[in-house]
Amino acid sequence: MLTLHQDDVLLDCRAADWRDALDQAAASLAEAGRATPEYRHGLHEREAQSSTYLGNAIAIPHGTPESRDQVLATGVRVLQFPEGIEWHDGNRVHVLVTIAAQSDEHLDILRALTHVLDREGVAAQLAEARSRAEIIAQLAKAPIVARVDIDTLCLGFPAKDRFELALAGAARLRQAGCVTGDFVAAIVEQEPVALGQGLWLASSSCGVTTPALSLATPEAAFVGPKGPVNGVFCLAGQGEAHLGLIDRLATLLDAGDGEALADADAATVLARLAGESARAETARARVLNAHGLHARPAKQLVHIARSQGLPIKVRLLEGSAETVSAASLTKVIGLGARRGQTLVFSAEGAGAGEALKALVDAMGDGLGEKVAAFDERRDVETAPAAPTPLEPLPADTPHMAVPAAPGLAIAPVFVMRAPRFDYPERARDLDAERGGDGVAQKARLERALREATEQLEALIRQAKGGEVAQILSIHEEMLDDPELREAAHEGIDEGLSAEAAWWRGIDTAARAQEMLADRLLAERAADLRDVGRRVLGILCGIELPTPPDEPYILVVDDVGPSDVARLDTAKVRGLLTVRGGATSHSAILARALGIAAVVGAGERIMTLENGSDLILDGERGRVIPSPSKERRERAELRLKEHQARERQAYAERFEPGQTRDGHRVEVAANLGNTAHAADAVEQGAEGVGLLRTEFVFMAHAEAPDLDTQIAEYREAIEALDGRPLVARTLDVGGDKPLPYWPLPQEDNPFLGLRGIRLALTRPEILETQLRALLVAAGDKPLRIMLPMVKDIAEFRAARAIVERLQEEIQAPDVQLGVMIEIPSSALLAPSLAEEVDFFSIGTNDLTQYTLAIDRGHAELSAQSDGLHPAVLRLIQMTVEAAHAKGKWVGVCGELASDPQAVPVLVGLGVDELSVSLRQVPMVKARLRELTLDEARRHAEIALAQATSDAVREALEAL
Ligand code: PEP
Ligand code: MG
């Protein structure tokens, strides 16, 4: 963001006239290395188009868009002219804020300046200032604005009284980072006061970091002991910053719009809190101007607003919720609207509709500037920071990234570049054939939606169940969402083309989703855009790029889930992406489809030439572009051997898991979906070593009740037909949020309330789950495992519940164990082993906590290697402690399927390996290649190394 610094201020300048002043400003930018001397022409040309005088003795000279090439680095120079200069429009100027900007960064400065324009006496103070600091203090004092946005709202909360709602609002403010725990504590202490119309207010200024307002509404309005409850506002006040919000709240109540908030959606609540009346007509328009709503187009907009003869309000859809008068230049500039953002105009009374239309049309026409239609992809691609040309990847040299799905692929690459959608923004610009009116646009949209649905249905049929089909069904549901359709129709009614209206609806919904700031929901935003592009492609008649007929490795920026689903697995040998981590949707899908994948490989992979050869190693997370003949031959040999081994392993998948010399190591499967238990058996799994029951919870809109859970667990238990099931109790928090279990904002959720710690805060949920597991299992072999246990106290707390339930329902004894995924539990394994029935080592988290590397970290995750000697030592301690007490140990983290790690783990004495379903046959095959002595030697060598690289090298040399 562009900000004003003292170094950029030049005091005491004098100029013969405004031209001279402009030349001095240009020279000063050149001297500061911000622009070439030629930028001067841009400043003059811009001034010739219209005055850059802003008000209160300030002008803001800046270049024309054409002169942007002369900008070397975005920056500002502030020149003070104490004697003043007569500007060419007749105004007197004391300060020039001269801007060299490569894009629309100057809007930030402009926005900060607008508050100066409203203040009396600023002109004189600027003229008389004797220090740079004084000038900056006058110019850069941006007012603090209280926050109210989608993140501070908490709508439809399942609460039964005002206090709970007040607390939900406070928790939301805390999650949004506006308040600390002190604020929440202060809200707990007080009784919300009545505002009327069923609305209540709880407020405090204690622990406020950013003033903000939250509204919590109940699932359904109710009548409490003190009257009806439609919603509770929670106000974090600070200084005077929140007073504007209070005014707007009062206006809302005066207008009688309070009751309707009870079941309003977020957009409506924000509109009302912004000061938009329920009776007003509204219209939206996207800012198309390349540099946003800067002074010149803003002037034009204000001029049109003023000529309508009725008050018109405007707000920025993406901004903080405040409606301002569209007739005030400073206020309109103060919105800081950038290209692509949306303005919402509102007006009441006779003639409102026409007035709004005039504004929307003027916006579409560019407000006196030449504008191009907005296209999300292109606009994002051509966004400010001009991309520096990428260095191509060197040939025959390994390039490391994140391993996302195992397998080796050798094939030419197909680099898929995102299609560009070109379409007119306004319906009237469409040719007659495509129908330049709203009715025709709606019909086009309906056709495209139908076609998209048909495409999805065909893909779902092809996908034949599993994750792919599930995600595509979510897309189908999204297409059917009446709100999306309504938003698009609204856009069409405003005169937009079907394409522009549809994409605006998608984009707005996706942004709202992204704002929820949790990983799973953010992925839903990617799904929305994905489904949006499908419809856009149909509307624009753009075929997505066609891959070659021969087998290939797909190289792509990031793949949307439906892109992966479209992949023809017979042809796609591998997947390489610029972005994404091992936990992204695309990586999960690639694993489900059995396509080798390396992700998060960086922009440079997009320089790969279509058709050039690539070796992709999904196990090690590396790619080798244009390999030498020798390297390619070696890789081909490896691939052939690998394929032969895979075939052999599959044929022998029902053999018991054991080493060549008969040492038994059970090979089980990790499951997220109980419906996959039968597949696990079919892959040769000897049981389920980890059922991630949180996925059962995530698949429901609210916590599944006892019967639902019994049915789900029973499905797995029955499919296992006597094989053991290790069910992990609910492990949410950290990277696995549950939408209906809101958690307080935490600086570091991985070190916060998660796993068993969290479950023990809601014992009723844990109890229902345990009861469901015990009932579902009956006398079948069930093992229950607790996640994220750090010491014996947590185990005992959970065991007490299990024992009580067993007694109550007369359930047979089950094994109760803990996951070892926190170093403390490995260190304390001897005390745990006294009481638990088994351990299962979660190497994913154990590695994360031992090496202090976030397991989802895009850049560091390659270093987060479970074969690190520190992790291996913790595993060794765990096994020794367990065996000393006659207890068994499994490993259920990803390390259990790593071919280099299998012998090490067996050598360390691990009794069970639980791996992803498709890996079962290969892990069994790997066991058969070993003797126990060989495995012990692998372990010994690995433990003797100092780093994970050294471990891998030493093992490779064996
Ligand atoms: C682990 O941490 O290794 C583990 C198996 O649990 P999850 O990956 O589900 O956190
Ligand atoms: Mg874990």
mmCIF file of N, CA and C in Angstrom, residues 841-848 850-851 853 861-875 891 893-896 898 900-901 904-905 908 942-943 947-949 951-952 955:
data_model
loop_
_atom_site.group_PDB
_atom_site.id
_atom_site.type_symbol
_atom_site.label_atom_id
_atom_site.label_comp_id
_atom_site.label_asym_id
_atom_site.label_seq_id
_atom_site.Cartn_x
_atom_site.Cartn_y
_atom_site.Cartn_z
ATOM 1 N N ILE A 841 0.798 -44.303 16.166
ATOM 2 C CA ILE A 841 1.629 -43.098 16.021
ATOM 3 C C ILE A 841 1.169 -42.300 14.808
ATOM 4 N N GLY A 842 0.751 -41.076 15.057
ATOM 5 C CA GLY A 842 0.330 -40.185 13.970
ATOM 6 C C GLY A 842 1.539 -39.379 13.541
ATOM 7 N N THR A 843 2.258 -39.921 12.578
ATOM 8 C CA THR A 843 3.533 -39.277 12.216
ATOM 9 C C THR A 843 3.333 -37.919 11.543
ATOM 10 N N ASN A 844 2.140 -37.678 10.993
ATOM 11 C CA ASN A 844 1.931 -36.372 10.342
ATOM 12 C C ASN A 844 2.057 -35.268 11.382
ATOM 13 N N ASP A 845 1.305 -35.423 12.454
ATOM 14 C CA ASP A 845 1.379 -34.395 13.490
ATOM 15 C C ASP A 845 2.647 -34.519 14.313
ATOM 16 N N LEU A 846 3.082 -35.755 14.563
ATOM 17 C CA LEU A 846 4.291 -35.918 15.378
ATOM 18 C C LEU A 846 5.470 -35.192 14.701
ATOM 19 N N THR A 847 5.526 -35.286 13.375
ATOM 20 C CA THR A 847 6.608 -34.612 12.645
ATOM 21 C C THR A 847 6.422 -33.099 12.739
ATOM 22 N N GLN A 848 5.186 -32.669 12.548
ATOM 23 C CA GLN A 848 4.910 -31.222 12.623
ATOM 24 C C GLN A 848 5.344 -30.633 13.965
ATOM 25 N N THR A 850 7.373 -32.006 16.233
ATOM 26 C CA THR A 850 8.772 -32.230 16.597
ATOM 27 C C THR A 850 9.683 -31.252 15.851
ATOM 28 N N LEU A 851 9.384 -31.061 14.557
ATOM 29 C CA LEU A 851 10.263 -30.200 13.751
ATOM 30 C C LEU A 851 9.785 -28.751 13.714
ATOM 31 N N ILE A 853 7.330 -27.496 12.030
ATOM 32 C CA ILE A 853 7.000 -27.092 10.657
ATOM 33 C C ILE A 853 5.523 -27.401 10.432
ATOM 34 N N SER A 861 6.973 -27.708 3.613
ATOM 35 C CA SER A 861 6.506 -29.074 3.858
ATOM 36 C C SER A 861 7.451 -30.127 3.277
ATOM 37 N N ALA A 862 8.282 -29.747 2.287
ATOM 38 C CA ALA A 862 9.240 -30.723 1.760
ATOM 39 C C ALA A 862 10.252 -31.098 2.854
ATOM 40 N N GLN A 863 10.538 -30.173 3.769
ATOM 41 C CA GLN A 863 11.496 -30.464 4.865
ATOM 42 C C GLN A 863 10.837 -31.212 6.013
ATOM 43 N N SER A 864 9.511 -31.238 5.983
ATOM 44 C CA SER A 864 8.792 -31.845 7.093
ATOM 45 C C SER A 864 8.757 -33.357 6.874
ATOM 46 N N ASP A 865 9.858 -33.994 7.119
ATOM 47 C CA ASP A 865 10.028 -35.396 6.744
ATOM 48 C C ASP A 865 9.954 -36.273 7.996
ATOM 49 N N GLY A 866 9.026 -37.216 7.972
ATOM 50 C CA GLY A 866 8.854 -38.118 9.114
ATOM 51 C C GLY A 866 10.055 -39.022 9.325
ATOM 52 N N LEU A 867 10.950 -39.105 8.324
ATOM 53 C CA LEU A 867 12.150 -39.925 8.518
ATOM 54 C C LEU A 867 13.256 -39.139 9.228
ATOM 55 N N HIS A 868 12.895 -38.007 9.782
ATOM 56 C CA HIS A 868 13.885 -37.241 10.539
ATOM 57 C C HIS A 868 14.293 -38.065 11.759
ATOM 58 N N PRO A 869 15.610 -38.102 12.063
ATOM 59 C CA PRO A 869 16.043 -38.959 13.190
ATOM 60 C C PRO A 869 15.371 -38.586 14.509
ATOM 61 N N ALA A 870 14.997 -37.308 14.668
ATOM 62 C CA ALA A 870 14.341 -36.931 15.933
ATOM 63 C C ALA A 870 12.983 -37.617 16.047
ATOM 64 N N VAL A 871 12.257 -37.671 14.931
ATOM 65 C CA VAL A 871 10.943 -38.329 14.947
ATOM 66 C C VAL A 871 11.148 -39.832 15.169
ATOM 67 N N LEU A 872 12.164 -40.389 14.506
ATOM 68 C CA LEU A 872 12.400 -41.833 14.643
ATOM 69 C C LEU A 872 12.725 -42.207 16.096
ATOM 70 N N ARG A 873 13.467 -41.313 16.763
ATOM 71 C CA ARG A 873 13.783 -41.620 18.170
ATOM 72 C C ARG A 873 12.525 -41.635 19.031
ATOM 73 N N LEU A 874 11.620 -40.720 18.727
ATOM 74 C CA LEU A 874 10.364 -40.701 19.495
ATOM 75 C C LEU A 874 9.565 -41.980 19.223
ATOM 76 N N ILE A 875 9.606 -42.435 17.977
ATOM 77 C CA ILE A 875 8.899 -43.684 17.654
ATOM 78 C C ILE A 875 9.541 -44.846 18.424
ATOM 79 N N VAL A 891 1.362 -47.483 13.285
ATOM 80 C CA VAL A 891 1.693 -46.157 12.737
ATOM 81 C C VAL A 891 0.620 -45.854 11.705
ATOM 82 N N GLY A 893 0.236 -42.494 10.374
ATOM 83 C CA GLY A 893 0.548 -41.293 9.583
ATOM 84 C C GLY A 893 1.026 -41.708 8.188
ATOM 85 N N GLU A 894 1.250 -40.714 7.333
ATOM 86 C CA GLU A 894 1.654 -40.994 5.952
ATOM 87 C C GLU A 894 2.959 -41.776 5.862
ATOM 88 N N LEU A 895 3.790 -41.650 6.900
ATOM 89 C CA LEU A 895 5.089 -42.320 6.878
ATOM 90 C C LEU A 895 4.940 -43.833 6.702
ATOM 91 N N ALA A 896 3.813 -44.372 7.164
ATOM 92 C CA ALA A 896 3.632 -45.827 7.127
ATOM 93 C C ALA A 896 3.598 -46.364 5.701
ATOM 94 N N ASP A 898 5.435 -44.885 3.190
ATOM 95 C CA ASP A 898 6.643 -44.437 2.502
ATOM 96 C C ASP A 898 7.556 -45.658 2.319
ATOM 97 N N GLN A 900 10.613 -46.102 1.757
ATOM 98 C CA GLN A 900 11.894 -46.094 2.489
ATOM 99 C C GLN A 900 11.680 -46.256 3.988
ATOM 100 N N ALA A 901 10.499 -45.825 4.443
ATOM 101 C CA ALA A 901 10.257 -45.844 5.894
ATOM 102 C C ALA A 901 9.772 -47.206 6.384
ATOM 103 N N VAL A 904 12.266 -49.295 8.171
ATOM 104 C CA VAL A 904 12.708 -48.637 9.401
ATOM 105 C C VAL A 904 11.667 -48.842 10.506
ATOM 106 N N LEU A 905 10.422 -48.649 10.150
ATOM 107 C CA LEU A 905 9.358 -48.784 11.160
ATOM 108 C C LEU A 905 9.270 -50.223 11.659
ATOM 109 N N LEU A 908 12.010 -50.874 13.939
ATOM 110 C CA LEU A 908 11.820 -50.247 15.257
ATOM 111 C C LEU A 908 10.816 -51.019 16.103
ATOM 112 N N ALA A 942 19.281 -45.668 10.284
ATOM 113 C CA ALA A 942 18.511 -44.412 10.256
ATOM 114 C C ALA A 942 18.689 -43.644 11.563
ATOM 115 N N LEU A 943 18.632 -44.361 12.674
ATOM 116 C CA LEU A 943 18.740 -43.683 13.981
ATOM 117 C C LEU A 943 20.117 -43.045 14.188
ATOM 118 N N THR A 947 20.362 -35.947 10.116
ATOM 119 C CA THR A 947 19.291 -35.187 9.445
ATOM 120 C C THR A 947 18.434 -36.157 8.630
ATOM 121 N N SER A 948 17.281 -35.676 8.182
ATOM 122 C CA SER A 948 16.434 -36.579 7.397
ATOM 123 C C SER A 948 17.062 -36.860 6.032
ATOM 124 N N ASP A 949 17.751 -35.856 5.458
ATOM 125 C CA ASP A 949 18.425 -36.115 4.177
ATOM 126 C C ASP A 949 19.453 -37.228 4.349
ATOM 127 N N VAL A 951 19.402 -39.558 6.533
ATOM 128 C CA VAL A 951 18.701 -40.834 6.707
ATOM 129 C C VAL A 951 18.354 -41.406 5.329
ATOM 130 N N ARG A 952 17.765 -40.560 4.487
ATOM 131 C CA ARG A 952 17.330 -41.071 3.176
ATOM 132 C C ARG A 952 18.525 -41.519 2.340
ATOM 133 N N LEU A 955 19.824 -44.817 3.661
ATOM 134 C CA LEU A 955 18.933 -45.939 3.345
ATOM 135 C C LEU A 955 19.028 -46.295 1.866
#
